[in-house]
Short mmCIF file of C-alpha atoms and ligand atoms in Angstrom, two decimals:
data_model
loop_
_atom_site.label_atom_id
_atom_site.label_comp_id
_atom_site.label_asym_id
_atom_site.label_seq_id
_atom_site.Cartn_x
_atom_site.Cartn_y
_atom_site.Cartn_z
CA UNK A 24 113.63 49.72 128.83
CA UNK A 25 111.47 52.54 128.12
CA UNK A 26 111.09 55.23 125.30
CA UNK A 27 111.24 59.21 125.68
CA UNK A 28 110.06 60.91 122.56
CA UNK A 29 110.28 64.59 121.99
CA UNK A 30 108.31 66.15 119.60
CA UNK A 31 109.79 65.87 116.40
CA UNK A 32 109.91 66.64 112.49
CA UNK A 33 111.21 64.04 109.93
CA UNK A 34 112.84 65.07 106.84
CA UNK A 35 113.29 63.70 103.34
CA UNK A 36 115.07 60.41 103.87
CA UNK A 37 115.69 57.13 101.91
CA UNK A 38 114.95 54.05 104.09
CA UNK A 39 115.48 50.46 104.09
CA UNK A 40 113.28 48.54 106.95
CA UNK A 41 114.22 44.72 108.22
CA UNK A 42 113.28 41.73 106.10
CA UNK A 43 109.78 40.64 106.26
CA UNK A 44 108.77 38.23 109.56
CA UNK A 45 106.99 35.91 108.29
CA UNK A 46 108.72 35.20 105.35
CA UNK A 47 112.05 34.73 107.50
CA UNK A 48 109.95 32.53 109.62
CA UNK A 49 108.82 30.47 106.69
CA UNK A 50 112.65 30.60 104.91
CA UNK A 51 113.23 28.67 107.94
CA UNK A 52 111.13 25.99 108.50
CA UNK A 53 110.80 25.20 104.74
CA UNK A 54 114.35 25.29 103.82
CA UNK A 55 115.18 23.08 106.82
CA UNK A 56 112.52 20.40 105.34
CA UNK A 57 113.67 20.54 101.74
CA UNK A 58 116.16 18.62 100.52
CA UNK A 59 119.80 20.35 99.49
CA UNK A 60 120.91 24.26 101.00
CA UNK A 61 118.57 27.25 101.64
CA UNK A 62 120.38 30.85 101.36
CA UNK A 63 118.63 33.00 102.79
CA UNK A 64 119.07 36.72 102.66
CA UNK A 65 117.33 40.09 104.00
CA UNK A 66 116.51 37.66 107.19
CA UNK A 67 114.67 39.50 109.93
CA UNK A 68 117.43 39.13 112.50
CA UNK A 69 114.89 40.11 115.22
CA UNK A 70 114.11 38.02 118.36
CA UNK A 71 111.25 35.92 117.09
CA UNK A 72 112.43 34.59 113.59
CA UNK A 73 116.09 33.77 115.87
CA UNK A 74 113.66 31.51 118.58
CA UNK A 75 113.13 29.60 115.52
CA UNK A 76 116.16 29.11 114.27
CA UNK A 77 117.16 27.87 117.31
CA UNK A 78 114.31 25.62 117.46
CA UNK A 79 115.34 24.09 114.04
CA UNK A 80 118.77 23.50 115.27
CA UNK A 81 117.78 21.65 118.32
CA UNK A 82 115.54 19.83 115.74
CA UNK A 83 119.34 18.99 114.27
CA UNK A 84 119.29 21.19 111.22
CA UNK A 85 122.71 22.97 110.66
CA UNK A 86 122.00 26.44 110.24
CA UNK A 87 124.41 29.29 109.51
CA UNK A 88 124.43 32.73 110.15
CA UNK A 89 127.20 34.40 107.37
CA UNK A 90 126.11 37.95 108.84
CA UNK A 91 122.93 39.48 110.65
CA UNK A 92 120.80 39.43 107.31
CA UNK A 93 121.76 35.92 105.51
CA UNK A 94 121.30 32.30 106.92
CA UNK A 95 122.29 28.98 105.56
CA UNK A 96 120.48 26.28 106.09
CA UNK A 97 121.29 22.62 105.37
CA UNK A 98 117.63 21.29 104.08
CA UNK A 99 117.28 17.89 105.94
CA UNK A 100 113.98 16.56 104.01
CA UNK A 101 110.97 15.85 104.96
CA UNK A 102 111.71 13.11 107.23
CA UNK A 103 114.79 14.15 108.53
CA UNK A 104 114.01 16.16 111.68
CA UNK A 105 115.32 14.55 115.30
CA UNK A 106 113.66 14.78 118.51
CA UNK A 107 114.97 18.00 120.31
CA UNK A 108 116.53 17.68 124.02
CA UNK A 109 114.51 20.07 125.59
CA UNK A 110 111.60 21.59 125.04
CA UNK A 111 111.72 24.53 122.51
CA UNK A 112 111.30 27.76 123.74
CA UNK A 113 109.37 30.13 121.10
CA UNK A 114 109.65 33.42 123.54
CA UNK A 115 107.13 35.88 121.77
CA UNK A 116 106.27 34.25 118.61
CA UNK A 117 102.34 33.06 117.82
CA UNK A 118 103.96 32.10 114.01
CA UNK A 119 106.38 30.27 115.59
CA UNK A 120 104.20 28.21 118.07
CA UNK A 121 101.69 27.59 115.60
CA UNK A 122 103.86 26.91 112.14
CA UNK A 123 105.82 24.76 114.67
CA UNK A 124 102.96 22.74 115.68
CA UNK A 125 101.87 21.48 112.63
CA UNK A 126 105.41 20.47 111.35
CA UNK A 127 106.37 18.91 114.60
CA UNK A 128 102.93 16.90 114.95
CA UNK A 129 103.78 15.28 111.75
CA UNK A 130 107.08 13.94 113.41
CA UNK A 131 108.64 10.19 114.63
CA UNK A 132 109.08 11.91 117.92
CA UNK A 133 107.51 14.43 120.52
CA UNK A 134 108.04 18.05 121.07
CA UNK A 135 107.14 19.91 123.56
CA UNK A 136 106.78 23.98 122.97
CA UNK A 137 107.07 26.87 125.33
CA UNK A 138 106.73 30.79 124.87
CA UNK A 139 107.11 34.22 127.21
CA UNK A 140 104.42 35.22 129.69
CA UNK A 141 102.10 37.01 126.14
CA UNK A 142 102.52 33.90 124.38
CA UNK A 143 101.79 31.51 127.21
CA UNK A 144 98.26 33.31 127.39
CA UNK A 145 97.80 33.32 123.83
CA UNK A 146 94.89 30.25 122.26
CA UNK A 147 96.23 27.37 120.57
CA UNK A 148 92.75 25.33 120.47
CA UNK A 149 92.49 27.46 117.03
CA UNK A 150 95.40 24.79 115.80
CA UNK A 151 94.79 21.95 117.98
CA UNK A 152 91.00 21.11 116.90
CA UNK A 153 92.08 21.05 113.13
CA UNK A 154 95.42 18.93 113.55
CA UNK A 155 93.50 16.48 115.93
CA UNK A 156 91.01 15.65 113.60
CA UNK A 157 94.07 14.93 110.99
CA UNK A 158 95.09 12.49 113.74
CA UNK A 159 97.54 14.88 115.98
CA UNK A 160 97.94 14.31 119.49
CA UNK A 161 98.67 17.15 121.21
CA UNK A 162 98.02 18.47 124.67
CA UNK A 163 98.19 22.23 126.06
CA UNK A 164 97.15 23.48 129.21
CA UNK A 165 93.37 22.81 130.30
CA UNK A 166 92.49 26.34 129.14
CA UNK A 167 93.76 25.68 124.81
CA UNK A 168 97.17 27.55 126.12
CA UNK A 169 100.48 26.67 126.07
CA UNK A 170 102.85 24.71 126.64
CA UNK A 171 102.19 22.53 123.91
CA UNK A 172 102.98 18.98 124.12
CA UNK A 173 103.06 16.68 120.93
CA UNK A 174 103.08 13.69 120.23
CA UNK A 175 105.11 12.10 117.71
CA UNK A 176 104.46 8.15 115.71
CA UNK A 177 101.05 8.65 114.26
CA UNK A 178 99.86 8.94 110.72
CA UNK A 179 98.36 12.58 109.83
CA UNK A 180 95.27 11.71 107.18
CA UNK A 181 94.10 14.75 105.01
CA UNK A 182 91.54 16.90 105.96
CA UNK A 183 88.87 19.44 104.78
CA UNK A 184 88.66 22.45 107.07
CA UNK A 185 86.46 25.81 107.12
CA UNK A 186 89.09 28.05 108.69
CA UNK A 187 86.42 29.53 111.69
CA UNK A 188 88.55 32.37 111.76
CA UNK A 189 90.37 34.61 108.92
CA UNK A 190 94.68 33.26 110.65
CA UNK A 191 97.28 32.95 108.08
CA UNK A 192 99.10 31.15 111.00
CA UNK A 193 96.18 28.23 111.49
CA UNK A 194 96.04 27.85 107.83
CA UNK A 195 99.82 27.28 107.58
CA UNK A 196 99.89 25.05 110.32
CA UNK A 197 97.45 22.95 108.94
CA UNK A 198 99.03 22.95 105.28
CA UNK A 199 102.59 21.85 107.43
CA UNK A 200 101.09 19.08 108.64
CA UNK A 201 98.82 18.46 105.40
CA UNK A 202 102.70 17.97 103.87
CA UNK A 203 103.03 14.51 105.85
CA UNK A 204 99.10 13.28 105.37
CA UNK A 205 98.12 10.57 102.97
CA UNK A 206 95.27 12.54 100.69
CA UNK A 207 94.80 16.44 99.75
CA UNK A 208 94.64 18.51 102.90
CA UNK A 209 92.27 21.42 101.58
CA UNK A 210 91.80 24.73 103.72
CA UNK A 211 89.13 27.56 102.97
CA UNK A 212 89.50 30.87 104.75
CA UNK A 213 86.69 33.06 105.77
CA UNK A 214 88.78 35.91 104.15
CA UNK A 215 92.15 36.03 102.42
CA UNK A 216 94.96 36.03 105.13
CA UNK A 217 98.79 36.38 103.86
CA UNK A 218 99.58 33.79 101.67
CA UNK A 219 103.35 33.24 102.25
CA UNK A 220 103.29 29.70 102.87
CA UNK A 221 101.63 28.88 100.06
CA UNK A 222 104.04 31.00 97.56
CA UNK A 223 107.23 29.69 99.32
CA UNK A 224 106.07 26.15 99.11
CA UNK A 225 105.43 26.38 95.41
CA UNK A 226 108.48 28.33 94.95
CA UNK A 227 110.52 25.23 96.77
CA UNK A 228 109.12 22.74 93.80
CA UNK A 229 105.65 21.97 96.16
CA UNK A 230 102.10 22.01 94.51
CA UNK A 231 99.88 24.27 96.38
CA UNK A 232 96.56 25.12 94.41
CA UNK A 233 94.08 28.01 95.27
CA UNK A 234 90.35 27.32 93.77
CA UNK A 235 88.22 30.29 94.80
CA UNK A 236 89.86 30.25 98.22
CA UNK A 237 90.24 27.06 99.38
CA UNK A 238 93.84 26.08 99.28
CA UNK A 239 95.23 22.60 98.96
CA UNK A 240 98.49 20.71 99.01
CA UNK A 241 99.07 17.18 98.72
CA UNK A 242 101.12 14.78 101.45
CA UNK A 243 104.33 13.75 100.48
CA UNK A 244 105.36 16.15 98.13
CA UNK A 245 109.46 16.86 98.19
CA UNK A 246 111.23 20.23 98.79
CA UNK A 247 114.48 21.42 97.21
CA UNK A 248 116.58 24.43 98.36
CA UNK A 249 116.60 27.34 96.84
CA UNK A 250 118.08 31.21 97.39
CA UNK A 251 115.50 33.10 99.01
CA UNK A 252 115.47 37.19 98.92
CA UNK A 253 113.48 38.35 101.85
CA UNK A 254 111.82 41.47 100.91
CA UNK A 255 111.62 44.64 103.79
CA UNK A 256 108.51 43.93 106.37
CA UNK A 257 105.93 46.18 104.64
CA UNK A 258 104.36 46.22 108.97
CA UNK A 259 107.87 47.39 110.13
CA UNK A 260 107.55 50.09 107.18
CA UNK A 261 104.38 51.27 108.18
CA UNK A 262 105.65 52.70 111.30
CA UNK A 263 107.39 54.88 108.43
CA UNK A 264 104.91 55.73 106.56
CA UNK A 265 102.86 57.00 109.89
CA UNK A 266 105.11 58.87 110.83
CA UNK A 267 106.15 60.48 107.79
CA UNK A 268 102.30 61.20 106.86
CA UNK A 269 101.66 62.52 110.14
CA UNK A 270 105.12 64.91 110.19
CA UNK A 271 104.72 68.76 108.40
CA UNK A 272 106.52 68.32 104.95
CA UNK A 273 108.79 64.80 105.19
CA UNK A 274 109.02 62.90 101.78
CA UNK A 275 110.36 59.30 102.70
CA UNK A 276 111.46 56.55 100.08
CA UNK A 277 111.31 52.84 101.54
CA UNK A 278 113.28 50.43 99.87
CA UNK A 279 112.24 47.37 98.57
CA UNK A 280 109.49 46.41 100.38
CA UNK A 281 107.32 43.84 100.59
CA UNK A 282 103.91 44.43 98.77
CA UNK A 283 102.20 40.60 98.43
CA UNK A 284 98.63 41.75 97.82
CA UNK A 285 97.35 39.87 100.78
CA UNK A 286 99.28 42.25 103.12
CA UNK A 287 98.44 45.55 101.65
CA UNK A 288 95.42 46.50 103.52
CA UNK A 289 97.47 49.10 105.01
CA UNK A 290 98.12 51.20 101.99
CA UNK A 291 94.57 50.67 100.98
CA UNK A 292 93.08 52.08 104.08
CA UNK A 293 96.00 55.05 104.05
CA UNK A 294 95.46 56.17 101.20
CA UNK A 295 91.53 56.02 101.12
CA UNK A 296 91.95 58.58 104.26
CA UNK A 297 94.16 60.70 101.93
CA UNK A 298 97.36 59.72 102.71
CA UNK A 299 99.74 60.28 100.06
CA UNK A 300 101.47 56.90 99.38
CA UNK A 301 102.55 55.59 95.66
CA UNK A 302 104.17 52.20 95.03
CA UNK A 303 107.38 53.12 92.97
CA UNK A 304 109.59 50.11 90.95
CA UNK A 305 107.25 47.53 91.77
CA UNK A 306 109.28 43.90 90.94
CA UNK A 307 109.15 40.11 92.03
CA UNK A 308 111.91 38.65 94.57
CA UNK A 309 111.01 35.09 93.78
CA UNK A 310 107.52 34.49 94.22
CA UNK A 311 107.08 37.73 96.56
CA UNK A 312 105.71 40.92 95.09
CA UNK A 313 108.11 44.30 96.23
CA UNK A 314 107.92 47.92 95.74
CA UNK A 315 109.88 51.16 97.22
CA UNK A 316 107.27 53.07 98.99
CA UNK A 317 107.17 56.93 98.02
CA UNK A 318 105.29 58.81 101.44
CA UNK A 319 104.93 62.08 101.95
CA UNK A 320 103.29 64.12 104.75
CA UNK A 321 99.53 64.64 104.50
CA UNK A 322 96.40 65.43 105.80
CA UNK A 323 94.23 62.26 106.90
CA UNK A 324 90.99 62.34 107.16
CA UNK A 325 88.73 60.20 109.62
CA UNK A 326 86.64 57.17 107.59
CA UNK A 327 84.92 54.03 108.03
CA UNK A 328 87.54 51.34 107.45
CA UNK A 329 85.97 48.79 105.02
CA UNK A 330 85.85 45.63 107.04
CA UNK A 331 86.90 43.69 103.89
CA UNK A 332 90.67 44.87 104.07
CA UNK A 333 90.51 43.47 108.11
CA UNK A 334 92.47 40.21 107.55
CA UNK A 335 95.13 42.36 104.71
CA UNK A 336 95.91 45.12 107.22
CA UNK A 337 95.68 42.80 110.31
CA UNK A 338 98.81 43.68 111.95
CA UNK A 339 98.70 47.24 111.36
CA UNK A 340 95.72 48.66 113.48
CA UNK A 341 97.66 49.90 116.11
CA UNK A 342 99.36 52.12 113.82
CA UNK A 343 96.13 52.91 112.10
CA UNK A 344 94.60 53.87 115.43
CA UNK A 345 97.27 56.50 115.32
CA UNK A 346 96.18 57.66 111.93
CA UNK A 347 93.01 57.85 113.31
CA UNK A 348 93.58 60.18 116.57
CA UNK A 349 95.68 62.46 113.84
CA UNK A 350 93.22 62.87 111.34
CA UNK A 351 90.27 65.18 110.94
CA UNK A 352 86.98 63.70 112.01
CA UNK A 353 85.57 60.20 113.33
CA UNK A 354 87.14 56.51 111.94
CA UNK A 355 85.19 53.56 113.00
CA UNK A 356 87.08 50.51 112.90
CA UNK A 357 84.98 47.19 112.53
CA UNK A 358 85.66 43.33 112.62
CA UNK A 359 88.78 43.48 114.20
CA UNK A 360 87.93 40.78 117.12
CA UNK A 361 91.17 39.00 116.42
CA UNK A 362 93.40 42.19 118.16
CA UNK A 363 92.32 41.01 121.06
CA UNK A 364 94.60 37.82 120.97
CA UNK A 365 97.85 39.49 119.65
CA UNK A 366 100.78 39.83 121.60
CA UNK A 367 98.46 42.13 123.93
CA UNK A 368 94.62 42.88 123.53
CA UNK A 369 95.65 45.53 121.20
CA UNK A 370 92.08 47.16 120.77
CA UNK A 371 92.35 47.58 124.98
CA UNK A 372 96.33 48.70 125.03
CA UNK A 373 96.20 51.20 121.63
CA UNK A 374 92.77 52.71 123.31
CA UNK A 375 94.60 53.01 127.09
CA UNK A 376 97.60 54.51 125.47
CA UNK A 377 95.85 57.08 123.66
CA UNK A 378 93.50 57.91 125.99
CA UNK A 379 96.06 59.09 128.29
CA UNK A 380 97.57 61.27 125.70
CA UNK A 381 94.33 62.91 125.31
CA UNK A 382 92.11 61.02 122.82
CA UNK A 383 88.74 60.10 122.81
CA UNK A 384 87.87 56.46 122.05
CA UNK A 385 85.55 53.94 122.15
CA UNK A 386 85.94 50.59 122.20
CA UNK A 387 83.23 48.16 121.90
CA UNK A 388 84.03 44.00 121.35
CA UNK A 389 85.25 44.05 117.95
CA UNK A 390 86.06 47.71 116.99
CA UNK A 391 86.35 50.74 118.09
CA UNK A 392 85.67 54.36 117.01
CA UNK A 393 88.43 57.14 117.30
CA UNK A 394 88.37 60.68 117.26
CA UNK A 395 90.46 62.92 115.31
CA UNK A 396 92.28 65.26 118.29
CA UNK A 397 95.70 66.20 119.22
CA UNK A 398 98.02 64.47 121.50
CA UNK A 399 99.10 65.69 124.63
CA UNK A 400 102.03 64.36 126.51
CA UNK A 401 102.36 61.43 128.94
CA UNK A 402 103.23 58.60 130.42
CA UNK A 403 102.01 55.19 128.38
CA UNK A 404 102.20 51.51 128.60
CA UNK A 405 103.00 49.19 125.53
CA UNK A 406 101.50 46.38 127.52
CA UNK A 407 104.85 44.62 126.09
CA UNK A 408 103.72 44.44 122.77
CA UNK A 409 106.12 45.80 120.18
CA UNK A 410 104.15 47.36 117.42
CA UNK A 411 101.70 49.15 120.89
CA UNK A 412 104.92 50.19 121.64
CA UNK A 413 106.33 51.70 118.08
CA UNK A 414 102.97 53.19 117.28
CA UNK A 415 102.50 55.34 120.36
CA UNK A 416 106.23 56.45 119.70
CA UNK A 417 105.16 57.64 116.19
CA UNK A 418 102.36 59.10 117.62
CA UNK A 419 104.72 61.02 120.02
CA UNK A 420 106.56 62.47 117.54
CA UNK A 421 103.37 65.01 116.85
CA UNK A 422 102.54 65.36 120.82
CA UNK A 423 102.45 68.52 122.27
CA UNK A 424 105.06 67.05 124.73
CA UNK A 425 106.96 64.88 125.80
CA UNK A 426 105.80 61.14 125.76
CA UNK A 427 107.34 58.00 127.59
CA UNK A 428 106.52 54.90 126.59
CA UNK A 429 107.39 51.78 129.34
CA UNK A 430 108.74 48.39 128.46
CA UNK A 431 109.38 48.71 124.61
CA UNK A 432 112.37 45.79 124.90
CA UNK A 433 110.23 43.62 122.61
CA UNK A 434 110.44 46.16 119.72
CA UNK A 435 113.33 43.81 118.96
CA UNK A 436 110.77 41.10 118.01
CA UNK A 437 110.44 42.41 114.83
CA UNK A 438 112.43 46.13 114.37
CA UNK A 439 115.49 45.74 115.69
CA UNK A 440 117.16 48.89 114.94
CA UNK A 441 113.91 50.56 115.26
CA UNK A 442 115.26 53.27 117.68
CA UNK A 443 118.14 54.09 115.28
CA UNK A 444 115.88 53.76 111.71
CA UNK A 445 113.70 56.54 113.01
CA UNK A 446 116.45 59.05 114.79
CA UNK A 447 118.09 58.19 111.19
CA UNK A 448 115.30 60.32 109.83
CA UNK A 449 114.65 62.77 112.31
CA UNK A 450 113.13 61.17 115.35
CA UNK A 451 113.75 62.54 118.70
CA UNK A 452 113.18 59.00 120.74
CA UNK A 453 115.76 57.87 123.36
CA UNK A 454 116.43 55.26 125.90
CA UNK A 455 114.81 56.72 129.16
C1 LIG B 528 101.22 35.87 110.79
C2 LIG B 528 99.85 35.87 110.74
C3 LIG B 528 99.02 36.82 111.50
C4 LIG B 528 99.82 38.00 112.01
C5 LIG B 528 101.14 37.58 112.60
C6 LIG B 528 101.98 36.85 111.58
C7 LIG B 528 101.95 34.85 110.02
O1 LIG B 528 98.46 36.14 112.62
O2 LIG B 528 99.07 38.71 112.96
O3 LIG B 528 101.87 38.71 113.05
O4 LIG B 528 103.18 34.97 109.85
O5 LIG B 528 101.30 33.90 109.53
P1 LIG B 528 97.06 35.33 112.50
O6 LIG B 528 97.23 34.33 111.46
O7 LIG B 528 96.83 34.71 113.84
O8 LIG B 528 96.05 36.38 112.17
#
């Protein structure tokens, strides 16, 4: 499937965005350890977060879906997991592969895991090397890919590990497994990444402490059920706020969003390029921080983004490169290595696609600098990766024609809906 977008104003609008993805990834491999029901509602009912619920009912958890937003899941315990048939099939999802991994070392019995074509490239050495040394055995292709095979029967000791990279998902793979190790498993990041494991855990009765950024839980501890509010994905909304910032005169209100401090890079680096963005009703859904988000169209201008808010914003650079091409002047974007082992090389597809609709960049290892221009129209590729693909449709929006964008099925990864949402508030983007 592709995407034609016209160009395009959007008007004043109130918005709600799906639930959060890694918190519905999270709701669903933590409720099905704990012990007693997990509700679950605002799920993301996107492509990803269902891969693992199907994984956890192969892994025999019962699992209910009420309607698209709410789950119900029958908490097993710790030790209650069963071997799977077949090997589970994570299609898109790094999260998945990796949370996955360090529950499913910690098990009786093997697993074997499998993804799409992106995630079948993507590295897994990043999990393997710190689970092996807590006594994993786990095997992936001869190049740290997948498939992942694991095996069950051993006994997981507790570990002390210097993250070498800033990943929210090695971290919570290691604090999975550190669940089922005799000792205190203790992580410390380079920089904060998203701390959702870490507040869920707690919030399901677990101890998880945070000294100065090195994060520890202790093996054994028990889970119990609980209701769990997903707030909005604050990275689906921020295809919102770009396009509302970048639009002439649009003031958009998104509901209830997700606004845990370790996420909000985004907003930082917005609003320090003067985009006008103010956190309304902020609130708590359980341990999660939420907000609506007041936007409203503005002139950006081009900066150097501080480094520091890399691992807070690190999903949202290919909308920021977007930012970028529309504001006035030169950004520089540093320290953002890890884009380059996303569902695509996103510093290589955001820089392709914009090129071709007329903007200069240049891309060097770890960053790349942008220059503020106008788009033209074209033809672009979203290299299959689903935020590629709903940032260059934002971006179309303000073209000076018409854009198509090829292969934008996996916006359903995490928007589904997101053709609809933005038509919904002015949009012009069709199925092509
Ligand atoms: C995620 C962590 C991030 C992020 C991904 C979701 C998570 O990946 O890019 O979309 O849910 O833990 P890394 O931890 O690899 O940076």
């Amino acid at each position: 499937m592709d995407f034609k977008v016209t160009p395009s104003h959007l008007q004043d609008a109130r918005v709600r965005v799906p639930g959060d993805k890694s918190i519905s990834h999270r709701s669903l491999m933590l409720g099905s350890i704990a012990e007693g029901r997990t509700h679950v509602t605002g799920f993301l009912d996107g492509a990803d977060c269902l891969a693992t619920a199907e994984a956890m009912r192969a892994l025999g958890v019962s699992i209910e879906r009420p309607s698209d937003t709410e789950v119900i899941i029958d908490g097993v315990g710790l030790h209650g997991l069963r071997q799977a048939a077949a090997a589970l099939d994570l299609g898109n999802s790094g999260t998945a592969m990796r949370l996955m991994a360090g529950l499913l070392c910690a098990q009786s019995f093997d697993s074997v895991l499998t993804g799409d074509d992106s995630l079948s490239g993507r590295p897994m050495n990043r999990i393997i090397t710190p689970l092996t040394r807590m006594g994993a055995v786990i095997e992936s292709d001869c190049d740290g890919t997948p498939p992942l095979q694991i095996r069950g029967g051993v006994r997981l000791q507790a570990i002390d590990y210097a993250l070498p990279m800033a990943s929210a998902q090695v971290k919570s793979a290691i604090l999975l497994a550190g669940l089922y190790a005799d000792g205190e498993t203790r992580v410390t990041e380079p920089a904060v990444t998203r701390d959702h494991t870490e507040r869920m855990l707690r919030y399901l009765g677990g101890e998880v402490s945070n000294a100065d950024g090195c994060i520890a839980v202790k093996g054994g501890a028990r889970l119990t059920g609980n209701a769990i509010e997903v707030p909005a994905d604050l990275s689906s909304a921020t295809f919102i706020i770009l396009g509302t910032l970048l639009s002439e005169s649009a003031d958009i209100l998104i509901e209830s969003v997700g606004v845990n401090p370790t996420r909000t890079g985004v907003i930082d680096i917005l609003q320090a390029m003067g985009g006008d963005l103010t956190l309304e009703n902020p609130r708590l859904l359980g341990e999660e921080p939420v907000a609506d988000l007041r936007v409203r169209s503005s002139i950006l201008q081009g900066c150097d983004v501080d480094p520091r808010l890399v691992s807070l914003a690190i999903d949202e650079f290919p909308a920021l490169f977007v930012a970028a091409a529309a504001a006035r002047g030169t950004t520089r974007f540093s320290g953002i290595e890890e884009l380059r082992v996303k569902e695509s090389d996103r510093i290589a597809a955001m820089a392709d696609g914009m090129r071709r609709l007329g903007i200069e960049v240049d891309e060097s290892p770890d960053g790349a600098i942008v220059q503020g221009g106008r788009f033209t129209g074209g033809d672009v590729n979203s290299f299959h990766d689903h935020r590629v693909a709903m940032s260059l449709a934002m971006a179309a929006t303000i073209a000076e024609d018409e854009v198509l964008i090829r292969d934008v099925d996996n916006v359903d990864t995490s928007f589904p809906g997101f053709r609809e949402c933005v038509t919904g508030i002015g949009a012009d983007v069709r199925v092509a």
